[in-house]
PDB file of C-alpha atoms in Angstrom:
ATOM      1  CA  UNK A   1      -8.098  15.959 -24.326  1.00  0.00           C
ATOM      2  CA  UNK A   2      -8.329  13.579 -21.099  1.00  0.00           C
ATOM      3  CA  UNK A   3      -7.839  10.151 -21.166  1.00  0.00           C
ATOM      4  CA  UNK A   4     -11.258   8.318 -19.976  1.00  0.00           C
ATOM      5  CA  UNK A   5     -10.006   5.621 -18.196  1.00  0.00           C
ATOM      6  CA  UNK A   6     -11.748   2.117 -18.273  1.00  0.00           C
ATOM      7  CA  UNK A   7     -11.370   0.050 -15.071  1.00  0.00           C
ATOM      8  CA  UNK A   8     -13.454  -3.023 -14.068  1.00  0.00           C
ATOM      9  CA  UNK A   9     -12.385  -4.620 -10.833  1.00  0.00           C
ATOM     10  CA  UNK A  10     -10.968  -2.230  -8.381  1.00  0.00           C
ATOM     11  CA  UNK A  11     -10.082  -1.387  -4.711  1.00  0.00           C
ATOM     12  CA  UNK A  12     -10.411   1.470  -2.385  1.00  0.00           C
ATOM     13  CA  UNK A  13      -8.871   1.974   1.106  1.00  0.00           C
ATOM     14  CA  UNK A  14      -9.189   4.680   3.536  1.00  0.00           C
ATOM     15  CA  UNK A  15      -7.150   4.989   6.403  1.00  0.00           C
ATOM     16  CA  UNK A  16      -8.782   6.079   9.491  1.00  0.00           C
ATOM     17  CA  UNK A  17      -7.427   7.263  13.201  1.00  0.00           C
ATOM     18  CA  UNK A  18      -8.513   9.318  16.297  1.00  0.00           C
ATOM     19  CA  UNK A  19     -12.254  10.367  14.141  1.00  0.00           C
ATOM     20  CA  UNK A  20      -9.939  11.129  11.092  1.00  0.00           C
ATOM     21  CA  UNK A  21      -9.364   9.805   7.813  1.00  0.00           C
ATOM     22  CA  UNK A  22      -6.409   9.952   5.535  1.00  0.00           C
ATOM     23  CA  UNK A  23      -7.621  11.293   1.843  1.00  0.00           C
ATOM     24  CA  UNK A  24      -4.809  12.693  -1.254  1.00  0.00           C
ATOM     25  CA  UNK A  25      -5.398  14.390  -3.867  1.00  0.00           C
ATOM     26  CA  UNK A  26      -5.266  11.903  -7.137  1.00  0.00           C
ATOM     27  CA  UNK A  27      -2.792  13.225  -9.444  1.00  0.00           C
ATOM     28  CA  UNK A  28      -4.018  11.158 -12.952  1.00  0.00           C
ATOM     29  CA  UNK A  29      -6.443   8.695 -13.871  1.00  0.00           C
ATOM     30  CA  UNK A  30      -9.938   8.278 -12.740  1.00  0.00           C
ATOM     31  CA  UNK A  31     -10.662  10.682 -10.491  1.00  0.00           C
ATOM     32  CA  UNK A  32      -8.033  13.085 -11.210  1.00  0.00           C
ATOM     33  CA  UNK A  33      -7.917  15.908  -9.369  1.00  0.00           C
ATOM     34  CA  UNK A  34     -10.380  14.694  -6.228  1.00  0.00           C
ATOM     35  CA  UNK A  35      -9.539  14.075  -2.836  1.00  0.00           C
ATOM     36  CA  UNK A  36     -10.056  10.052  -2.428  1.00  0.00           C
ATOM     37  CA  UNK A  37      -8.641   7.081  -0.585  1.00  0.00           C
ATOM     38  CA  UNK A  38      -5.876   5.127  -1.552  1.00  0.00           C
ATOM     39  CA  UNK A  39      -6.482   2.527  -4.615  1.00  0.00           C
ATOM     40  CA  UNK A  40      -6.849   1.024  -7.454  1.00  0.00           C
ATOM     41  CA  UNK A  41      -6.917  -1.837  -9.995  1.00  0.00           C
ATOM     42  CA  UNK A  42      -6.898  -5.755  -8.900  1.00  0.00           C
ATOM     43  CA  UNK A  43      -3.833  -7.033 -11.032  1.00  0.00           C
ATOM     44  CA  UNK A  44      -4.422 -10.571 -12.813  1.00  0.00           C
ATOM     45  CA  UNK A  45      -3.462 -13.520 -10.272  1.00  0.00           C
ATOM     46  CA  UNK A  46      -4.461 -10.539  -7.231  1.00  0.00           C
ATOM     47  CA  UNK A  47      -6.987 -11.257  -4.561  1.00  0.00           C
ATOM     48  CA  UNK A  48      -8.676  -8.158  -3.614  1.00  0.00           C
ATOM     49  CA  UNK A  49      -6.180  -7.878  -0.108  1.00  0.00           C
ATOM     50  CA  UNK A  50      -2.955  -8.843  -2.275  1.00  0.00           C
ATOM     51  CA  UNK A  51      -3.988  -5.968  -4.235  1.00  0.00           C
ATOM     52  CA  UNK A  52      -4.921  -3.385  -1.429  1.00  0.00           C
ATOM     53  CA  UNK A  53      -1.656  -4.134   0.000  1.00  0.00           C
ATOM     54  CA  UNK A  54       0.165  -3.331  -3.106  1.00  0.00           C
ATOM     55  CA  UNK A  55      -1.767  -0.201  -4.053  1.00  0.00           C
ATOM     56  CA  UNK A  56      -1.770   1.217  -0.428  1.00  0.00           C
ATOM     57  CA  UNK A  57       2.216   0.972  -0.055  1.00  0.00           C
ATOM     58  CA  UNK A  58       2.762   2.177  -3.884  1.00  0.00           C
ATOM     59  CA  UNK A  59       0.236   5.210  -3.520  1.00  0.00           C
ATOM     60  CA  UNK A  60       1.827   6.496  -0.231  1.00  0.00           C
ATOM     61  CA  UNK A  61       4.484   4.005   1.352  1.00  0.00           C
ATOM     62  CA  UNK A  62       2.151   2.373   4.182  1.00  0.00           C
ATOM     63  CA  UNK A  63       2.505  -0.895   5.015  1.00  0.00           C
ATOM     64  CA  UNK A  64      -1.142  -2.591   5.974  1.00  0.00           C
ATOM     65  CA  UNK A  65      -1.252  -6.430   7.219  1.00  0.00           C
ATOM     66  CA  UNK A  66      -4.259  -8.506   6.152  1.00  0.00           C
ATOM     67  CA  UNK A  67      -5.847  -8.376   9.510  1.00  0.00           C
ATOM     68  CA  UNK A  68      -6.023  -4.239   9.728  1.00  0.00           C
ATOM     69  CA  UNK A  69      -8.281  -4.384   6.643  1.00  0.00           C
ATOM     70  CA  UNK A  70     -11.707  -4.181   7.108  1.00  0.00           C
ATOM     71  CA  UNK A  71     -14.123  -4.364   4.240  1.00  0.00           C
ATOM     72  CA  UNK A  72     -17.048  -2.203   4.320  1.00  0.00           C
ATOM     73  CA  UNK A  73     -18.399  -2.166   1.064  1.00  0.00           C
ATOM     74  CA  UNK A  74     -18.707  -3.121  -2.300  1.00  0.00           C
ATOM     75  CA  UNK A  75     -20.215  -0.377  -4.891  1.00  0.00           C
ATOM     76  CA  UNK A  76     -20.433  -1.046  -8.495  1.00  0.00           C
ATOM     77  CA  UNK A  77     -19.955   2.741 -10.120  1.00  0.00           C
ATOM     78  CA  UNK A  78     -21.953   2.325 -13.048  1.00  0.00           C
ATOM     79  CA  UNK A  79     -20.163   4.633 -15.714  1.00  0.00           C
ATOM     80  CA  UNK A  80     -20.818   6.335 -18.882  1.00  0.00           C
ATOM     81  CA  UNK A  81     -18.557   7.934 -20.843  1.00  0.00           C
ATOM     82  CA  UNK A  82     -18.703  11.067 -22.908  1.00  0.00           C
ATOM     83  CA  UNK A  83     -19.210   8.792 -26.120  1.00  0.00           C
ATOM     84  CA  UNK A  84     -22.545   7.323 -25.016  1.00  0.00           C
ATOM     85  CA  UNK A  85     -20.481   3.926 -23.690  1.00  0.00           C
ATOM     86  CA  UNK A  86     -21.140   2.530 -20.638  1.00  0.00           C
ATOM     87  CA  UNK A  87     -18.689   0.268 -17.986  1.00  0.00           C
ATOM     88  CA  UNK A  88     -19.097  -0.918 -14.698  1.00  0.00           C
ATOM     89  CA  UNK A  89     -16.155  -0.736 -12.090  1.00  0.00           C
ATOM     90  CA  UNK A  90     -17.067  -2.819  -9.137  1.00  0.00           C
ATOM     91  CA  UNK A  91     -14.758  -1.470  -6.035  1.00  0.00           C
ATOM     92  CA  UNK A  92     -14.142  -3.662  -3.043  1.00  0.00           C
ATOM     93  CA  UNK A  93     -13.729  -0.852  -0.224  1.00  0.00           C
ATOM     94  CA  UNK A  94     -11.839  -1.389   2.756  1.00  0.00           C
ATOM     95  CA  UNK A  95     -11.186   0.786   5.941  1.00  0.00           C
ATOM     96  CA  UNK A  96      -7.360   0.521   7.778  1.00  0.00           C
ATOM     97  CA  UNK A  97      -6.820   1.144  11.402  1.00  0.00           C
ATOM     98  CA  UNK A  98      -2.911  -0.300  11.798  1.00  0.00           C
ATOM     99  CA  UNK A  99      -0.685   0.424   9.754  1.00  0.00           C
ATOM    100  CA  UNK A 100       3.544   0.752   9.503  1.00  0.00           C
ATOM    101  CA  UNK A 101       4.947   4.159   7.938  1.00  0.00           C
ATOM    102  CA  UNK A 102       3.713   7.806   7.592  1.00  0.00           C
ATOM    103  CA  UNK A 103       2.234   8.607   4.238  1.00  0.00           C
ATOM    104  CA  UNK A 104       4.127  10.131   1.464  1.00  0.00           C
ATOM    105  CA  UNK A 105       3.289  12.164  -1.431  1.00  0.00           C
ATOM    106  CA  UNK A 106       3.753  10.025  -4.713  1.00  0.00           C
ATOM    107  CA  UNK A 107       3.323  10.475  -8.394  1.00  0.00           C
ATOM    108  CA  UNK A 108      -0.468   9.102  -8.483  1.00  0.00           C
ATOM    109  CA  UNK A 109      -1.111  10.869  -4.806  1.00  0.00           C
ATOM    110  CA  UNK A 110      -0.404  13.964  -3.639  1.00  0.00           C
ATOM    111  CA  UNK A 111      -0.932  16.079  -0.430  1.00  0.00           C
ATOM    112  CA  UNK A 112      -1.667  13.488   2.328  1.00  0.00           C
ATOM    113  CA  UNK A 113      -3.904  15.203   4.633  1.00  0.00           C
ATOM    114  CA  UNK A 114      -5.881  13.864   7.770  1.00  0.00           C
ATOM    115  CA  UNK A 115      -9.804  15.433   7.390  1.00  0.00           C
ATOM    116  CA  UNK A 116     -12.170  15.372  10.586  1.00  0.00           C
ATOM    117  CA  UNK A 117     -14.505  12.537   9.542  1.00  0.00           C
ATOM    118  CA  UNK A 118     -17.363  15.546   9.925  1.00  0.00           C
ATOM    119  CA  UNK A 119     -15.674  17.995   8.197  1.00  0.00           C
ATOM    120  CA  UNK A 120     -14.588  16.048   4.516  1.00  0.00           C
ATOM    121  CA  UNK A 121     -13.952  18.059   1.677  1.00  0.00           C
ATOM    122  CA  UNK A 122     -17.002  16.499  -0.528  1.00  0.00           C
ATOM    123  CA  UNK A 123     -17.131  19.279  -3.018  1.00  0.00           C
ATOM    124  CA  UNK A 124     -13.375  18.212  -4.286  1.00  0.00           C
ATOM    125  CA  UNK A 125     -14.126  14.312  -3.926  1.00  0.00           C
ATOM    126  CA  UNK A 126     -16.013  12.722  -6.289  1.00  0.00           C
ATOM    127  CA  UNK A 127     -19.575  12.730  -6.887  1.00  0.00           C
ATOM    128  CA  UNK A 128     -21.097   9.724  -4.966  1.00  0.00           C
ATOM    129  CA  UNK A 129     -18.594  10.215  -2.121  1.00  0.00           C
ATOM    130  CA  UNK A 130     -21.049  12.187  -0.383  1.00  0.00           C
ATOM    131  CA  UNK A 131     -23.916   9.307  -0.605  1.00  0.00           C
ATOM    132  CA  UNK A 132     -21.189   6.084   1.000  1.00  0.00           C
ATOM    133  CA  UNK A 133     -18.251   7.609   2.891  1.00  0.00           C
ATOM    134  CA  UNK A 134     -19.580   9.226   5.854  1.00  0.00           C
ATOM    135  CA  UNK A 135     -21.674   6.150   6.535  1.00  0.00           C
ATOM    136  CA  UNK A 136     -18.737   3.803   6.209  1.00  0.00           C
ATOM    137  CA  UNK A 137     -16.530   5.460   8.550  1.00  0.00           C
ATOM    138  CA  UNK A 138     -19.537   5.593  11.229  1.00  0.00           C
ATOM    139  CA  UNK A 139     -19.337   1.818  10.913  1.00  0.00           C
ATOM    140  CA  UNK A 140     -22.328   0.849   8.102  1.00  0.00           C
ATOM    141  CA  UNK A 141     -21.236  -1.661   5.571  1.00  0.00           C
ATOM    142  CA  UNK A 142     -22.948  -1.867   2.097  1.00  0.00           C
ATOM    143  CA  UNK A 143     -23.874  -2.842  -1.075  1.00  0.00           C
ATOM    144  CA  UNK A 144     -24.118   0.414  -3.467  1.00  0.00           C
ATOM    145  CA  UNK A 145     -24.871   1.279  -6.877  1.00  0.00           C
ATOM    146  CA  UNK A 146     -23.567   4.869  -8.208  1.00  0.00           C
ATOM    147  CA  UNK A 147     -23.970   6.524 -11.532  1.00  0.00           C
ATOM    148  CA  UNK A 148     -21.656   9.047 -12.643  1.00  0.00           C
ATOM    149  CA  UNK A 149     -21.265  10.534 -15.856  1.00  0.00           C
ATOM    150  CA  UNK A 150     -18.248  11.138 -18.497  1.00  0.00           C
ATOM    151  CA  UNK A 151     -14.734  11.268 -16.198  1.00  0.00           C
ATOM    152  CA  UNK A 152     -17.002  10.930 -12.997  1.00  0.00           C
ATOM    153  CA  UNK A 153     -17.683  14.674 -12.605  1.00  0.00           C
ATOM    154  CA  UNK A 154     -21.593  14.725 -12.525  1.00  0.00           C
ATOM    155  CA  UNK A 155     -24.003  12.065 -10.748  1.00  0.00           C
ATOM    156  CA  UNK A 156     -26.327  10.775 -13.158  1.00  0.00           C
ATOM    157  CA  UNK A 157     -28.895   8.559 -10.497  1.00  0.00           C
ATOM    158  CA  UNK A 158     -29.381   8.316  -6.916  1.00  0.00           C
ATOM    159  CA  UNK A 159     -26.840   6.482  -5.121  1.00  0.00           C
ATOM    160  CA  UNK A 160     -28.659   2.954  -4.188  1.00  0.00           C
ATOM    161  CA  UNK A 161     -27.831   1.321  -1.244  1.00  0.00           C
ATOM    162  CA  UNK A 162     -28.257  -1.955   0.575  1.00  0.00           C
ATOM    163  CA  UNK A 163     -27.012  -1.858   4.180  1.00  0.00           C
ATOM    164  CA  UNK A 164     -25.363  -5.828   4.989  1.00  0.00           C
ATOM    165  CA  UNK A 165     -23.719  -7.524   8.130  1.00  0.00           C
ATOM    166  CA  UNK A 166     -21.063  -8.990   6.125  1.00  0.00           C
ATOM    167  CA  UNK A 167     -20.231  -9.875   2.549  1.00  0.00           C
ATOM    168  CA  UNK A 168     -20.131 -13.676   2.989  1.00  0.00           C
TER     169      UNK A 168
END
């Protein structure tokens, strides 16, 4: 039986070059399985770029400095689980455009692969990818509100929305 992972506050970076973007396949957790960006939870004492950092470099052995972190979005995945339970997981999502290394497969991601930004593989990502990601990498930044069912295989809502100049 899967595990059905509760997470609250989280992270979420892609990396991004010449119209491409950097996605691996997660090998556990939530997600499992999908082609996503590199993330994941904000550790206790963590601000959210401590934490991107961190996850970024343990997830596939890229360096990022503050300054090549660009946040584009918050979206608060609104969660229920196959018992009826519900969680929030608000993710703070960034984009990278410098970085130091050449990603690696490791245990939580496998198969780095650069995608076309037009061509992104959104029937292995999941659900709500579809609704965010392409505007984010054409430059949008956003509030969102997603609602995915148990493991966050279905879509339960429209995705909601809120286009913003900043996050001040």
């Amino acid at each position: 039986m899967k595990e059905e992972k509760v997470l609250i506050d989280a992270v979420l970076c892609f990396l991004v070059k010449d119209n491409q973007v950097l996605l691996a396949r997660k090998a556990k957790k939530i997600g499992a399985g999908c082609w996503s960006g590199y993330g994941g939870g904000i550790d206790d004492g963590e601000t959210e770029i401590q934490s991107m950092i961190r996850e970024l470099k343990e997830e596939s052995g890229i360096i990022a400095k503050e300054e090549s972190l660009e946040k584009v979005a918050i979206i608060d995945f609104h969660n229920t689980k196959s018992d009826g339970e519900k969680f929030i997981c608000k993710v703070h999502i960034y984009l990278v455009n410098n970085w130091i290394g050449e990603p690696r497969e490791t245990e939580e991601m496998l198969t780095p692969t650069w995608f076309d930004v037009a061509k992104l593989p959104f029937g292995e990502m999941m659900p709500s990818d579809k609704d965010w990601l392409p505007q984010l990498l054409c430059g949008k930044k956003m509030i969102a509100s997603a609602y995915l069912g148990p493991f966050q295989e279905t879509l339960l809502a429209k995705t909601e929305i809120i286009y913003v100049e900043n996050f001040d």
